[in-house]
Coordinates of C-alpha atoms and ligand atoms in Angstrom, one line a residue:
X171 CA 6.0 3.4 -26.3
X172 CA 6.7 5.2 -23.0
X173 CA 4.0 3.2 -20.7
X174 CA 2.2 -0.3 -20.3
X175 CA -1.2 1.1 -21.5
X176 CA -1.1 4.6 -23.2
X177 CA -4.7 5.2 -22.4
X178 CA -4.5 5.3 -18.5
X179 CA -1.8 7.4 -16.4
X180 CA 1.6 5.2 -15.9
X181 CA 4.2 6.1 -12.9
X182 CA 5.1 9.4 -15.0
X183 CA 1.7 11.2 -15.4
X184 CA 0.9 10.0 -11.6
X185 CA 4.1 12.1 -10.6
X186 CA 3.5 15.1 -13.1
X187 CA 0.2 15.7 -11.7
X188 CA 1.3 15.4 -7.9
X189 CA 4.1 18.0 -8.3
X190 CA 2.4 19.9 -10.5
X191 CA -0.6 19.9 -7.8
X192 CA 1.9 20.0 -4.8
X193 CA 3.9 23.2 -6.9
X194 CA 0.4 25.3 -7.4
X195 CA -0.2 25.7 -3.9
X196 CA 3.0 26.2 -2.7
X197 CA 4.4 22.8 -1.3
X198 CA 7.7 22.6 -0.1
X199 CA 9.4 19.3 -2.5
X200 CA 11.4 17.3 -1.8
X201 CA 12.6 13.7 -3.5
X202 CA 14.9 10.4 -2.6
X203 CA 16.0 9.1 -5.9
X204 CA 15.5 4.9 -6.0
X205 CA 18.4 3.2 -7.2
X206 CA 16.3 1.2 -10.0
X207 CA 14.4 2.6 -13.1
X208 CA 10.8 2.2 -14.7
X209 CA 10.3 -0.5 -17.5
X210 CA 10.7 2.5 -20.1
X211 CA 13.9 3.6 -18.7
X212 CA 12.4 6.5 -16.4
X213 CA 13.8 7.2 -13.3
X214 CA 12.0 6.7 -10.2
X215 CA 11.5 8.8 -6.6
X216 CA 9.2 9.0 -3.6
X217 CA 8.2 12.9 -3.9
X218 CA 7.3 14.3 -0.4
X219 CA 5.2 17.5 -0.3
X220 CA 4.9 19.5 3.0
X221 CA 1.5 22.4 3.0
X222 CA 1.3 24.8 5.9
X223 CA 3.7 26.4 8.2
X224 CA 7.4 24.5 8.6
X225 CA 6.9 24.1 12.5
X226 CA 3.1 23.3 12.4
X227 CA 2.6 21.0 15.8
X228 CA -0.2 19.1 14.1
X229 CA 0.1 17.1 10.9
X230 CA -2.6 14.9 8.3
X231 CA -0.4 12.1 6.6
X232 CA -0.9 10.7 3.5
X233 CA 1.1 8.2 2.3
X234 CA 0.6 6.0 -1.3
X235 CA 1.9 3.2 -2.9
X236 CA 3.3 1.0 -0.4
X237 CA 1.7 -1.7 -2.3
X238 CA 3.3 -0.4 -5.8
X239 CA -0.1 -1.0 -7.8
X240 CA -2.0 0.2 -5.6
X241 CA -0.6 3.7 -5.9
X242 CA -2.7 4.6 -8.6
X243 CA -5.4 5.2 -6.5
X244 CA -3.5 6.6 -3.4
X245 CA -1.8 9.0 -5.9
X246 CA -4.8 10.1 -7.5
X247 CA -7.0 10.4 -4.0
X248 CA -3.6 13.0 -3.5
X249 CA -3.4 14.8 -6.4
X250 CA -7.0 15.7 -6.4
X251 CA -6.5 16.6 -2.5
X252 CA -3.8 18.7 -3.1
X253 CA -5.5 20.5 -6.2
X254 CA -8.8 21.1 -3.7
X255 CA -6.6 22.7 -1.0
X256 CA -5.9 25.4 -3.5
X257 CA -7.1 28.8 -2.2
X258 CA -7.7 27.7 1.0
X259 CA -6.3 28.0 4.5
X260 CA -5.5 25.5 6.7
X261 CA -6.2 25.1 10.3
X262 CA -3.8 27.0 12.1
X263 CA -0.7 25.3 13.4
X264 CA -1.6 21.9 11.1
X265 CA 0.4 20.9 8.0
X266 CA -0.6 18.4 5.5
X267 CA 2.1 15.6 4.9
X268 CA 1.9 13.9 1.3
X269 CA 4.3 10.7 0.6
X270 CA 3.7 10.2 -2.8
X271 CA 4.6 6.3 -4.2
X272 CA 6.6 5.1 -1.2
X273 CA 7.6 2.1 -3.5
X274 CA 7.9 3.7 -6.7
X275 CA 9.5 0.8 -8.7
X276 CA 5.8 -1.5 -7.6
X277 CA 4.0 1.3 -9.0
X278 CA 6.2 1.9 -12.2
X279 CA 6.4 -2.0 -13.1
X280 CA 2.6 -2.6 -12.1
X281 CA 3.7 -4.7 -9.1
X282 CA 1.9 -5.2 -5.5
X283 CA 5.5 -6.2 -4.4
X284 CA 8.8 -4.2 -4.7
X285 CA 12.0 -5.0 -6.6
X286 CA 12.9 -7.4 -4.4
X287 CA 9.5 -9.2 -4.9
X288 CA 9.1 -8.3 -1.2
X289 CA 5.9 -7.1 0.3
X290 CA 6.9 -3.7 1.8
X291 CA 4.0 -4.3 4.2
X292 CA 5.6 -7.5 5.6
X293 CA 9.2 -5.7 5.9
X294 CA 8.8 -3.2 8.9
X295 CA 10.2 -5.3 11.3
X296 CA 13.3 -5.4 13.4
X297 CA 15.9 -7.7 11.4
X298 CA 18.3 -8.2 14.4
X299 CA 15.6 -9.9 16.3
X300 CA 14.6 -13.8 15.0
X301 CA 11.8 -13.2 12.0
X302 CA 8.4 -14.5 12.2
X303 CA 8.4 -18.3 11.5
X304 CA 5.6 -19.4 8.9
X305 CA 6.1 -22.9 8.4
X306 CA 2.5 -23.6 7.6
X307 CA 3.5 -21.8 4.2
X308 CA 5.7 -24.9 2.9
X309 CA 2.3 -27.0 2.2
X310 CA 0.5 -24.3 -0.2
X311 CA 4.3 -23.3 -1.7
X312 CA 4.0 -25.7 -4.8
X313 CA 0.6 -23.8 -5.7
X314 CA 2.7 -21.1 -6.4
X315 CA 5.8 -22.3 -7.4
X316 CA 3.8 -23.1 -11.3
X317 CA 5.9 -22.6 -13.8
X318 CA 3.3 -22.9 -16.5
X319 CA 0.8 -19.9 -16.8
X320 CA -1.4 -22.5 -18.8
X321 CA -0.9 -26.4 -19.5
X322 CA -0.7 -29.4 -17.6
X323 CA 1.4 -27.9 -14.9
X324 CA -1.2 -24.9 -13.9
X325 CA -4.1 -27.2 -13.6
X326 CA -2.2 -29.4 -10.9
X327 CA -1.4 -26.2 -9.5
X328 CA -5.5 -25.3 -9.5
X329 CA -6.0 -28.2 -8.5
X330 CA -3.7 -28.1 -5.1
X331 CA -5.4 -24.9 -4.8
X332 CA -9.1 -25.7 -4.8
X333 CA -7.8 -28.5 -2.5
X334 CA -6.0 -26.4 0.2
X335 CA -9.4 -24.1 0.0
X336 CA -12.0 -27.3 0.7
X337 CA -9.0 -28.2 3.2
X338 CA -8.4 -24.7 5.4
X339 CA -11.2 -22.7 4.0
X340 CA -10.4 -19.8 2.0
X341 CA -10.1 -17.4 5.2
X342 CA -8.0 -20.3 6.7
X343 CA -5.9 -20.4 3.6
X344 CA -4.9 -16.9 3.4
X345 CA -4.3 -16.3 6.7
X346 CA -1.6 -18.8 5.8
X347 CA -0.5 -17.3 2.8
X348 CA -0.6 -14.1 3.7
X349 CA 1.0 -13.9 6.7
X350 CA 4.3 -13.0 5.0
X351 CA 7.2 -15.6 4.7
X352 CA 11.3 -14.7 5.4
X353 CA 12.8 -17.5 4.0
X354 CA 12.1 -17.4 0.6
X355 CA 12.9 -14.4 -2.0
X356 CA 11.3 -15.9 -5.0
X357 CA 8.1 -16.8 -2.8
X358 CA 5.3 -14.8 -2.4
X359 CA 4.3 -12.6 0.2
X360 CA 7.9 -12.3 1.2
X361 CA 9.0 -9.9 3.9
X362 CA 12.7 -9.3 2.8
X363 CA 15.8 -10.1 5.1
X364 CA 16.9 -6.9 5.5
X365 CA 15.1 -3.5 5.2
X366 CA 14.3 -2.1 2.1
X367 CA 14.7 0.6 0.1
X368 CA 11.5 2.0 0.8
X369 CA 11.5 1.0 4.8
X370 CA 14.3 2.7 5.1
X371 CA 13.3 5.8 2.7
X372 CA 9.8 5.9 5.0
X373 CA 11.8 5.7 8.5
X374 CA 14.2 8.7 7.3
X375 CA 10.9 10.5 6.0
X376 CA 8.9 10.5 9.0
X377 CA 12.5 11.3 11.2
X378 CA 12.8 14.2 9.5
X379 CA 9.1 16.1 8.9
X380 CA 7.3 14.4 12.1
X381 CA 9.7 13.9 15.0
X382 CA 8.9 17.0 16.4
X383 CA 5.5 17.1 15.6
X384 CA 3.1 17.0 19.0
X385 CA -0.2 15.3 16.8
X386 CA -0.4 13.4 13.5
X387 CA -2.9 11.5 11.8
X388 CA -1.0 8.7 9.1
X389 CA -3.4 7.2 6.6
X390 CA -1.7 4.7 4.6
X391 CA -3.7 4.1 1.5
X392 CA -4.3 0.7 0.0
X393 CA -7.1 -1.2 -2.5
X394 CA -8.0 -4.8 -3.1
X395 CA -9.3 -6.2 0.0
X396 CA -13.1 -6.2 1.1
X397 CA -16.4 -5.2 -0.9
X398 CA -16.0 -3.6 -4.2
X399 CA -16.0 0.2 -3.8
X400 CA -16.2 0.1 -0.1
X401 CA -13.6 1.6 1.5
X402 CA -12.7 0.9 4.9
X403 CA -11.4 3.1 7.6
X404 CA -8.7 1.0 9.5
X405 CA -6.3 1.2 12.5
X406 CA -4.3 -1.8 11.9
X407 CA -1.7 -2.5 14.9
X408 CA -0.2 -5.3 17.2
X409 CA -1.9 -3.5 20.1
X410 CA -3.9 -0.7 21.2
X411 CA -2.0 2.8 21.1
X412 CA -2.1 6.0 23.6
X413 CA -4.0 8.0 20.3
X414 CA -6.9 5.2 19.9
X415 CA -9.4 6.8 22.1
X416 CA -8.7 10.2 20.4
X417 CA -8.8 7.8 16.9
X418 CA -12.1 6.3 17.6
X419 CA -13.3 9.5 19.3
X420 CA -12.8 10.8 15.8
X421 CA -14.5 8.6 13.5
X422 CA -16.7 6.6 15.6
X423 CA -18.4 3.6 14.2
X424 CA -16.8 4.7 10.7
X425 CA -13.1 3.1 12.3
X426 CA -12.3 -0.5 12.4
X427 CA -9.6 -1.6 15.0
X428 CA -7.6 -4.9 13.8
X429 CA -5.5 -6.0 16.1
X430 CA -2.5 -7.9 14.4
X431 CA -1.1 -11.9 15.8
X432 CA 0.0 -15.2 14.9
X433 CA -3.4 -16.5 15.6
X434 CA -5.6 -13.2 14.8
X435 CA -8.6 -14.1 12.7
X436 CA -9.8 -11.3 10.2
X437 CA -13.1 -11.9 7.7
X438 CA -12.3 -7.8 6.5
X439 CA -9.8 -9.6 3.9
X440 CA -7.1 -7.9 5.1
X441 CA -4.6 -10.4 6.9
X442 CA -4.5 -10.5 10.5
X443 CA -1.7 -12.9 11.1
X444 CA 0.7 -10.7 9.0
X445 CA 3.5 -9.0 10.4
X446 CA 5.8 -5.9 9.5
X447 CA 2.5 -3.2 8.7
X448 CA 3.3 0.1 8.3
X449 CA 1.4 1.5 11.2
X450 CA 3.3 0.1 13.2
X451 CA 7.0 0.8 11.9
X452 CA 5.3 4.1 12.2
X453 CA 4.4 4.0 16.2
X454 CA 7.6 2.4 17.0
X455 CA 9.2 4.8 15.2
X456 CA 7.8 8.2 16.6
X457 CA 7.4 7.7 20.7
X458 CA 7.1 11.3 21.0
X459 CA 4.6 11.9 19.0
X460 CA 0.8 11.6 19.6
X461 CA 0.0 9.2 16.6
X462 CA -3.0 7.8 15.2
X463 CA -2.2 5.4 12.7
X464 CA -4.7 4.6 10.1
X465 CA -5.3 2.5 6.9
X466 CA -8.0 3.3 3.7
X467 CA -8.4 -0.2 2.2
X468 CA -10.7 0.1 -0.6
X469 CA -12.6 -3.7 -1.6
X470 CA -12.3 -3.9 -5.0
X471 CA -13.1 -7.7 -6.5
X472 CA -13.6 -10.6 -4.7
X473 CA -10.6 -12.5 -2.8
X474 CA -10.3 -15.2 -5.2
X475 CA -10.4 -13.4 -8.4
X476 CA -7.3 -10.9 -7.4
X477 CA -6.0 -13.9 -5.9
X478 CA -5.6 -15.3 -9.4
X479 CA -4.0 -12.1 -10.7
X480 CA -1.5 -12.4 -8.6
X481 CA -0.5 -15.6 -8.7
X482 CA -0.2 -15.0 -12.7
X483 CA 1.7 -11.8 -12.0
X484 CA 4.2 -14.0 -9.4
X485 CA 4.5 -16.2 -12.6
X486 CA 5.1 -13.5 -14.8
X487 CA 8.0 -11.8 -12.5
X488 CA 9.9 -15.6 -12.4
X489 CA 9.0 -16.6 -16.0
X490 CA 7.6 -14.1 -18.3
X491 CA 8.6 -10.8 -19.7
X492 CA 5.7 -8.0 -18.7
X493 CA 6.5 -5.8 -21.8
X494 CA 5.5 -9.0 -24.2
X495 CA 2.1 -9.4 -24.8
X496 CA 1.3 -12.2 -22.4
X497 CA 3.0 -9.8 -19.9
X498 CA 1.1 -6.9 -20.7
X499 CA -2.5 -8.7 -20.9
X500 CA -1.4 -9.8 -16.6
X501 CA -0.8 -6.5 -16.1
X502 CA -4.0 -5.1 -18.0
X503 CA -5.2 -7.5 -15.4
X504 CA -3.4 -7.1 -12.7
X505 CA -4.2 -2.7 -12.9
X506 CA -7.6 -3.6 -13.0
X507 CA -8.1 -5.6 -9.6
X508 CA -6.2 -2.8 -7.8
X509 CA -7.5 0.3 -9.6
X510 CA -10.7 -0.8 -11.4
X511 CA -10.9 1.3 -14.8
X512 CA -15.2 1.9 -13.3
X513 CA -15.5 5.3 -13.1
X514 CA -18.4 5.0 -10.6
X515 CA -15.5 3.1 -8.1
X516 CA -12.9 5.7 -9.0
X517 CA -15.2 8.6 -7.5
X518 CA -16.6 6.7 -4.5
X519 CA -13.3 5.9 -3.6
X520 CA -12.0 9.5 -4.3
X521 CA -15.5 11.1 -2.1
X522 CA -15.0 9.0 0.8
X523 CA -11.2 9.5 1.0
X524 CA -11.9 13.0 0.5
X525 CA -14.3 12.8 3.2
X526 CA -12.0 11.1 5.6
X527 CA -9.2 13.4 4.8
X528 CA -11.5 16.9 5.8
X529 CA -13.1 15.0 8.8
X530 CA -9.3 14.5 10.4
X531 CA -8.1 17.8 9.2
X532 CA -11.0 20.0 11.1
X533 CA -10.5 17.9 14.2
X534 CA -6.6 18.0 14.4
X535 CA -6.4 21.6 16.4
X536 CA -8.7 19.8 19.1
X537 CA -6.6 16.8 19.4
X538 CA -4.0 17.2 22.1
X539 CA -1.3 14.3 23.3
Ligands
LIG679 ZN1 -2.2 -3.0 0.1

């Protein structure tokens, strides 16, 4: 057996079908081997595809995967783009910018997390400077320190939990939670002590293709927070940014600005006390350029239930073995809350990306910095 579930794409097929998509319209490749392999032995890159002309002054980014499982649907919202571009021009002077599975060992081993059970999303920060100090995370740690997936041990677990939710609320709660902790590696929602291989892979990504760029739009692609098959249109930063008004004047009511702190408040699902996002690695990383950094988060079940998955797939990664069959069934489950199997879900979240994706690619020639 080459994958966890031979009826639905694993890591392989995802990265077939981008190169193969990427290769039919004339994408220049390129790849950055990770050090680690898949759980069938397969060896594992972040593919980077570049469409349009080498010294376009404009730039659409895509980039999947930075929460490993949730590249299934970033990869496939690329793919497809990617096979629609196919016969047709772009606007002149604009590229289009695909970073396909940013953390390819998440997505190869069915993780959120990457293969330091770090959340790359918690990990753009500067590690020379004193890391964010979540305290509050040492009451709710014995929730998730279980080491029984079912017996005696879980239900005291369950029962801290429900307690800690009648306690803080479940917002409350998970602005705890997820804030991202630096102490512990075998913790979840751990930002890492050092950068990672995909942080680092990222930084030496954008250096290269946007530095000299004048204009780029980055939409980082995520699922499982918010209503089920809504996607949301996000800018997600510690403050506002010189590109916001060109941002908003884009998308109008369609954007939502979160605006990232130790005592932010967010009922969108996504975590407002966190630290380390993407977007804004991506800001600090590229002064020069005019950026607007956004985030697709598409709501998938409710908090609680892929809650639950992930606690079981935390267990799994400290005391289980995912290519058993207790392993497998988390990760059947797991899949699921990040890439529901619907197929009505699959192609709203595909149309609206889509959508998004045309919307910013028509209006790049008018943006200026
Ligand atoms: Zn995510």
């Amino acid at each position: 057996m080459s994958q966890f579930f031979p009826a639905q794409p694993g890591y392989r097929q995802l990265r077939e079908r981008l190169l193969m998509a990427a290769t039919a319209i004339g994408a220049t490749l390129s790849k950055y081997a990770h050090p680690l392999r898949g759980p069938f032995g397969e060896a594992l890159f972040t593919d980077v595809a570049w469409l349009g002309p080498a010294d376009a002054r404009k730039v659409l980014v895509a980039l999947s995967g930075t929460h490993g499982v949730e590249g299934y649907y970033g990869s496939d919202c690329q793919s497809r783009w990617l096979e629609s571009l196919k016969d047709r021009a772009l606007p002149e002077d604009v590229a289009v910018l695909m970073i396909h599975l940013i953390n390819p060992w998440g997505t190869a081993w069915m993780r959120r997390v990457n293969e330091d059970n770090l959340d790359q999303n918690r990990n753009y920060l500067n590690f020379d400077k004193p890391l964010p100090d979540n305290s509050a995370y040492d009451d709710v740690h014995p929730i998730y320190a279980c080491q029984q997936l079912q017996g005696p041990l879980r239900d005291r677990a369950d029962a801290l939990f429900a307690a800690a939710i009648a306690n803080k609320g479940w917002s409350g709660l998970m602005s705890v939670v997820e804030a991202g902790q630096y102490r512990f590696a075998d913790w979840l929602f751990y930002g890492g002590s050092e950068p990672s291989w995909s942080n680092r892979t990222l930084r030496s990504i954008v250096k290269q293709h946007l530095s000299d760029v004048d204009v780029a739009a980055c939409f980082d692609l995520h699922t499982g927070a918010g209503d089920y098959g809504h996607p949301m249109l996000m800018s997600i930063v510690e403050s506002a940014y010189p590109a916001l008004k060109d941002a908003k004047a884009l998308f109008g009511p369609w954007l939502f600005t979160l605006i990232t702190g130790a005592h932010q408040i967010s009922e969108t699902g996504v975590a407002a006390t966190s630290t380390g996002y993407t977007s804004q690695m991506l800001l600090d990383a590229l002064p020069g350029v005019h950026l607007m950094p956004f985030v697709i988060e598409c709501g998938t079940y409710a908090g609680e239930i892929v809650h639950g998955h992930l606690r079981d797939d935390h267990w799994l990664h400290l005391h289980g073995d995912p290519l058993d069959e207790t392993g497998r069934r988390i990760k059947q489950g797991l899949l699921e809350q990040f890439y529901p199997t619907d197929p009505d879900w699959q192609e709203v979240v595909w149309v609206r990306t889509r959508q998004i994706w045309e919307k910013a690619l028509l209006a790049l020639p008018q943006i200026n910095r």
